[in-house]
Short mmCIF file of C-alpha atoms in Angstrom, two decimals:
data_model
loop_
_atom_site.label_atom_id
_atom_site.label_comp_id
_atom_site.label_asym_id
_atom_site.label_seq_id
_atom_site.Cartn_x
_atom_site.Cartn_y
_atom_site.Cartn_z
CA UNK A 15 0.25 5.51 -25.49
CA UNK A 16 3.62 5.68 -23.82
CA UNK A 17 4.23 5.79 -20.48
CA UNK A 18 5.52 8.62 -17.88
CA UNK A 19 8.84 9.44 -17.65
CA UNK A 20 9.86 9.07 -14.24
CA UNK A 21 12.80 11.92 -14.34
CA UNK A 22 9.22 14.31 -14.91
CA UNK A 23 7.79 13.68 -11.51
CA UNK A 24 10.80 13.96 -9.42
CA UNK A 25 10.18 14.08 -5.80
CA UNK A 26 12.07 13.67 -2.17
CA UNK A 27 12.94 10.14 -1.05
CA UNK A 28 10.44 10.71 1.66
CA UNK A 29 7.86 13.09 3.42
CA UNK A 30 7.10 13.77 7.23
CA UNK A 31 4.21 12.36 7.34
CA UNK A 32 3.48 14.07 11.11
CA UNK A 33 3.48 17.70 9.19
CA UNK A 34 0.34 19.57 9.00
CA UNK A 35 -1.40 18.47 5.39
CA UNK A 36 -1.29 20.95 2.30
CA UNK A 37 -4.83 18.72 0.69
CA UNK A 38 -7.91 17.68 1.29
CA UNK A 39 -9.47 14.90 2.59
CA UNK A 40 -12.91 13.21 2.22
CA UNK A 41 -14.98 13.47 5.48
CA UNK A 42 -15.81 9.70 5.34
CA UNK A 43 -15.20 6.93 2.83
CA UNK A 44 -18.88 7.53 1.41
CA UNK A 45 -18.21 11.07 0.41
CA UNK A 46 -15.12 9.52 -2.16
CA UNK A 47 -16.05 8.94 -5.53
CA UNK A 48 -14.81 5.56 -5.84
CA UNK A 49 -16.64 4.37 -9.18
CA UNK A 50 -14.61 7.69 -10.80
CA UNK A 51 -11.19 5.65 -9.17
CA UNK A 52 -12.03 2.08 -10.50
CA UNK A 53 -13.72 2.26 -14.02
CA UNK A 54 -14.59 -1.84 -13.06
CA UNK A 55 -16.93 -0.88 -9.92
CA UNK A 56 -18.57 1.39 -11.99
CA UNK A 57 -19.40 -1.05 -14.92
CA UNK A 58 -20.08 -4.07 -12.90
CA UNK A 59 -23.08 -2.58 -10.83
CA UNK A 60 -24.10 -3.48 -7.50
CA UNK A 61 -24.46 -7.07 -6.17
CA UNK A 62 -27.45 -8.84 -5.46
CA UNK A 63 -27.38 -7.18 -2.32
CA UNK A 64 -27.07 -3.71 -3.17
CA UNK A 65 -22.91 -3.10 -2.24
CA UNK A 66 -20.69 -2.68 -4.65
CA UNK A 67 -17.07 -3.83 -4.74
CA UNK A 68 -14.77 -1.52 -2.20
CA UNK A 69 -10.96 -1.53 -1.41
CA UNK A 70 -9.42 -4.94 -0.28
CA UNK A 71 -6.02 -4.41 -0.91
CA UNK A 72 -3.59 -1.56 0.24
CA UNK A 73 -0.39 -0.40 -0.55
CA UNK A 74 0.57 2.16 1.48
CA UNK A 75 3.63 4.55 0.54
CA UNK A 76 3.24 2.85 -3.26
CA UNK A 77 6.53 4.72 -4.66
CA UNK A 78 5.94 4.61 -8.32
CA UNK A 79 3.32 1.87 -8.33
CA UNK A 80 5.62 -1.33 -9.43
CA UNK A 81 4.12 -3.28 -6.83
CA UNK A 82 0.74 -2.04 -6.94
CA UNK A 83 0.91 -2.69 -10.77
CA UNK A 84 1.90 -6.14 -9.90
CA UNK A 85 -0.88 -6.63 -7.52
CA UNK A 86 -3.32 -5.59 -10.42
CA UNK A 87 -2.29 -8.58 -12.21
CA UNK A 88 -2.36 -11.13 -10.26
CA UNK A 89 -5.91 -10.22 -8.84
CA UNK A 90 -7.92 -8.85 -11.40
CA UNK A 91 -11.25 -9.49 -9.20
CA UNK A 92 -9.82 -7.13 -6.48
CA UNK A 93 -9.78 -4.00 -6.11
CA UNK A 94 -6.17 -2.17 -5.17
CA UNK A 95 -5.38 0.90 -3.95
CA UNK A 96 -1.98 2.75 -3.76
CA UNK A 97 -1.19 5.88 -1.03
CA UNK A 98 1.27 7.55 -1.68
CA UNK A 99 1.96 11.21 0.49
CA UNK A 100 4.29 12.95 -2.26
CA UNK A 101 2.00 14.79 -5.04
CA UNK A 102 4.51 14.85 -8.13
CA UNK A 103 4.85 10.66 -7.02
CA UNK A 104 1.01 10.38 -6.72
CA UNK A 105 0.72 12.10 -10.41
CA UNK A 106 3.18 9.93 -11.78
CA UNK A 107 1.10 6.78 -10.91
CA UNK A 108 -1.79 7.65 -12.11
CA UNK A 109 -0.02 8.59 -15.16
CA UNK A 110 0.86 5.13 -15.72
CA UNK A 111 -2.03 3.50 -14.27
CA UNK A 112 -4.28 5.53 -17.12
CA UNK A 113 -1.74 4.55 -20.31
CA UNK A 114 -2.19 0.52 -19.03
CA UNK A 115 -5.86 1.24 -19.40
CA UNK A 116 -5.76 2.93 -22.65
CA UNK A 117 -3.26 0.75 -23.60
CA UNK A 118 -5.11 -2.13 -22.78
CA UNK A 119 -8.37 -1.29 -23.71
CA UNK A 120 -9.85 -3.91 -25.68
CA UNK A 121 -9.43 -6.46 -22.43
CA UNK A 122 -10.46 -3.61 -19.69
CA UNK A 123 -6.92 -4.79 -17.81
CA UNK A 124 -6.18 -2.35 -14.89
CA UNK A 125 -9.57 -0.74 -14.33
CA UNK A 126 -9.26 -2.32 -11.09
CA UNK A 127 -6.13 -0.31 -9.85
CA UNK A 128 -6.14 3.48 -8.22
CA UNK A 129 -3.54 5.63 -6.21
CA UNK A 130 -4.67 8.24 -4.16
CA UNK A 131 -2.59 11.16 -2.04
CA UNK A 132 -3.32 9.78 1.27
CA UNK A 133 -1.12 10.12 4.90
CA UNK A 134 -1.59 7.03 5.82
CA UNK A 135 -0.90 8.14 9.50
CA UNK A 136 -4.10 10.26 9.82
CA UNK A 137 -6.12 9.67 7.38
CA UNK A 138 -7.81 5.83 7.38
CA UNK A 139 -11.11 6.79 8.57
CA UNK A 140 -11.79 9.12 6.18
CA UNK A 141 -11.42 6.32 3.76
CA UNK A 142 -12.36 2.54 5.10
CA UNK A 143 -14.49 0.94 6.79
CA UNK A 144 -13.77 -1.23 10.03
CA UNK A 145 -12.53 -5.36 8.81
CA UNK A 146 -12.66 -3.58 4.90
CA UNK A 147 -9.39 -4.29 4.16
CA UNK A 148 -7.51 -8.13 3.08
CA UNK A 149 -4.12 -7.20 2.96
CA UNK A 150 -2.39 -4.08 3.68
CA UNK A 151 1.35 -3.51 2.16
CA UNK A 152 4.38 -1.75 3.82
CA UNK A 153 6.78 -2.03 1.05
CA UNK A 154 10.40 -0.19 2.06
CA UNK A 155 8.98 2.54 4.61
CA UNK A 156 11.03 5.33 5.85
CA UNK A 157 13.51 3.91 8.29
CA UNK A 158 13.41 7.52 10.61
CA UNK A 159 16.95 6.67 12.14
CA UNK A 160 17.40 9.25 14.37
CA UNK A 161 15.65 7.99 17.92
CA UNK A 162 13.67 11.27 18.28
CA UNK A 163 11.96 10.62 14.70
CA UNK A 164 10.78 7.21 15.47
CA UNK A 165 7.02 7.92 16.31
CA UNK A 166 6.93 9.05 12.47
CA UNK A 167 7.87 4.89 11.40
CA UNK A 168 4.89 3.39 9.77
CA UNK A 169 5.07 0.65 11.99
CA UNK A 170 4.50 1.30 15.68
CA UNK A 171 1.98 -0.11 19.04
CA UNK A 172 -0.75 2.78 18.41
CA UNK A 173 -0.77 2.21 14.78
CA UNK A 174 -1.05 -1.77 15.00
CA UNK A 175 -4.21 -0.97 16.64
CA UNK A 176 -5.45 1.36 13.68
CA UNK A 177 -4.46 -0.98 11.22
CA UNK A 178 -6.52 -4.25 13.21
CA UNK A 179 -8.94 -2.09 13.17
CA UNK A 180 -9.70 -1.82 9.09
CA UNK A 181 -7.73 -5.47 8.69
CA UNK A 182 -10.52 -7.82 8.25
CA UNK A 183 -10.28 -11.45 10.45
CA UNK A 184 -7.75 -13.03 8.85
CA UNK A 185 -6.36 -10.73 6.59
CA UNK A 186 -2.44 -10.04 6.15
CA UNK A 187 -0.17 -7.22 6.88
CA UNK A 188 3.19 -7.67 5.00
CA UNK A 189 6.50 -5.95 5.85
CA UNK A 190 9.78 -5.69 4.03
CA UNK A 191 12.78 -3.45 4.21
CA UNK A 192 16.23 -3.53 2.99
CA UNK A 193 17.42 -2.08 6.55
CA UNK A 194 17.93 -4.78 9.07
CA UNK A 195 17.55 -2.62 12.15
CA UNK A 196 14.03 -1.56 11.11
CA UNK A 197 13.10 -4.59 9.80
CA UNK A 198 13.58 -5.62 13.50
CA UNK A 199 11.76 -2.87 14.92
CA UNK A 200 8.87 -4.10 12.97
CA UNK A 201 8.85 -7.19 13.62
CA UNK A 202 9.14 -6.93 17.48
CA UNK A 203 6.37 -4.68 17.37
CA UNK A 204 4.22 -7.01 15.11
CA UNK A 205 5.38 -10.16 17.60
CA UNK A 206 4.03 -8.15 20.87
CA UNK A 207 0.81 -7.47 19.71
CA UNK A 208 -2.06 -9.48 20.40
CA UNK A 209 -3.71 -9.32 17.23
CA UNK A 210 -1.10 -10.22 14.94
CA UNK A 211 0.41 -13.80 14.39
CA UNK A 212 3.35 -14.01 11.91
CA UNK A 213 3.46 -16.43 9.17
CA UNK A 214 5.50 -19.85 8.55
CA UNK A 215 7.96 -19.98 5.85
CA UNK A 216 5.85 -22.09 4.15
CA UNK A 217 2.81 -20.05 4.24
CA UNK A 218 4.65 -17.43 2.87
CA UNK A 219 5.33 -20.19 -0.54
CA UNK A 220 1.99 -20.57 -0.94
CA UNK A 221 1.31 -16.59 -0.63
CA UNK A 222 1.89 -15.22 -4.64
CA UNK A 223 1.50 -11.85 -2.68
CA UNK A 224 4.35 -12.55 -0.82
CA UNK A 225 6.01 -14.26 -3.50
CA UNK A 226 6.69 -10.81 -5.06
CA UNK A 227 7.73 -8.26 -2.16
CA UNK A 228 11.64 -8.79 -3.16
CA UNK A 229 11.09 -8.10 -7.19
CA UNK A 230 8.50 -6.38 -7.90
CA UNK A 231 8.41 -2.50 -6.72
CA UNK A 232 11.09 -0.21 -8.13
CA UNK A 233 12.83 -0.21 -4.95
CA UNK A 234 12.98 -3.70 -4.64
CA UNK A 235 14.66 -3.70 -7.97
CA UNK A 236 16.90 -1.05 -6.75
CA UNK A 237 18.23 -3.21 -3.42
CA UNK A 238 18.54 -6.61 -5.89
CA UNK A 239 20.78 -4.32 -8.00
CA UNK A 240 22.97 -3.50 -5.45
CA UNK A 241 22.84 -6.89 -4.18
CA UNK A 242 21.00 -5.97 -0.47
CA UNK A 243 19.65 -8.02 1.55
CA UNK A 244 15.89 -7.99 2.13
CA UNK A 245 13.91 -8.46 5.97
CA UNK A 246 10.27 -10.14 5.15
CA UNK A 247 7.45 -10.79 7.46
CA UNK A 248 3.77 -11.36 7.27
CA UNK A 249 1.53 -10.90 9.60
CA UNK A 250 -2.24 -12.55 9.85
CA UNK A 251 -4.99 -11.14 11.58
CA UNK A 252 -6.55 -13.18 14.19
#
């Protein structure tokens, strides 16, 4: 089976994510059909005591899934979920999401991988659970320039709380952007907050997670290509 081609599902750069929504949402993460998302939950049944498998990792605003693909891979026990705001984007990843399953078949490879049209700035508690989550991705956000637009950025004080809120003990929130000024925003934020510690350097060696936030999404590519530079930081839960 071949896979989507991307000039099909063309789509704005970005979305307000503060505009009313044009979809549905679930009214809480039980009433989400999340065996019909992962093929993987559904065959494994339920653990010896009764759960099943849920959502550990998160990228949120997952483009055209390069990263989320990525993450797939190198955790095949986990189960990763993309959100991504812009429909004809959304389509396009589960597009190519269901040809690596039919294309990979025989081994059941990437049953273990979903995207979802989500606003991640209204709509976690429809879909986790409080400490759910391992690791939660902001991969390139929307850098909102203009002063007045800044409450839309993905990283701000009221949603730190939100996101310590799902972000199990322990668990990491990575950051990267190819724009040094928001890069900083985000990182000031992260350092003021009392429930976030930022990572060594050499944590972030050890992290294969972290390993791949400059390669492996489609805008990554695009910054390497025009030879950007890239801002990284990791947070940790405490």
């Amino acid at each position: 089976k071949q896979a989507p081609k991307k000039r099909l599902y063309r789509a704005r750069a970005h979305s307000n994510p503060l505009n009313d929504q044009a979809f549905e949402v679930p009214s809480t993460p039980n009433h989400v059909d999340w065996d019909a998302l992962f093929p993987c939950r559904a065959d494994s049944g339920s653990s010896p005591s009764g759960e099943k498998k849920m959502v550990e990792f998160l990228d949120v605003g997952c483009g055209f899934g390069g990263y989320l693909i990525k993450l797939a891979e190198l955790f095949p026990e986990t189960l990763s979920l993309g959100l991504e705001l812009r429909d004809k984007v959304k389509e396009y990843v589960r597009e190519r999401i269901d040809t690596l399953r039919e294309n990979h078949r025989e081994s059941g490879l990437y049953r273990n991988v979903a995207c979802i049209r989500c606003n991640a700035q209204k709509d976690f508690p429809h879909y986790f659970r409080k400490k759910q989550l391992k690791k939660i991705f902001f991969l390139f956000p929307d850098p909102h320039f203009k002063a007045c637009n800044h409450r839309r950025r993905i990283i701000t004080t009221t949603s730190l709380d939100e996101y310590a809120y799902f972000l199990d003990k322990g668990g990491l929130l990575y950051t990267i952007t190819d724009v040094e000024q928001l890069g900083k925003w985000m990182q000031d934020h992260l350092d003021a907050h009392p429930l976030y510690q930022r990572l060594t350097e050499e944590e972030l060696e050890e992290d294969p997670a972290a390993k791949f936030l400059p390669s492996a999404s489609e805008e990554a590519q695009k910054v390497a290509r025009n030879a950007g530079q890239t801002y990284r930081a990791v947070y940790r839960r405490l």
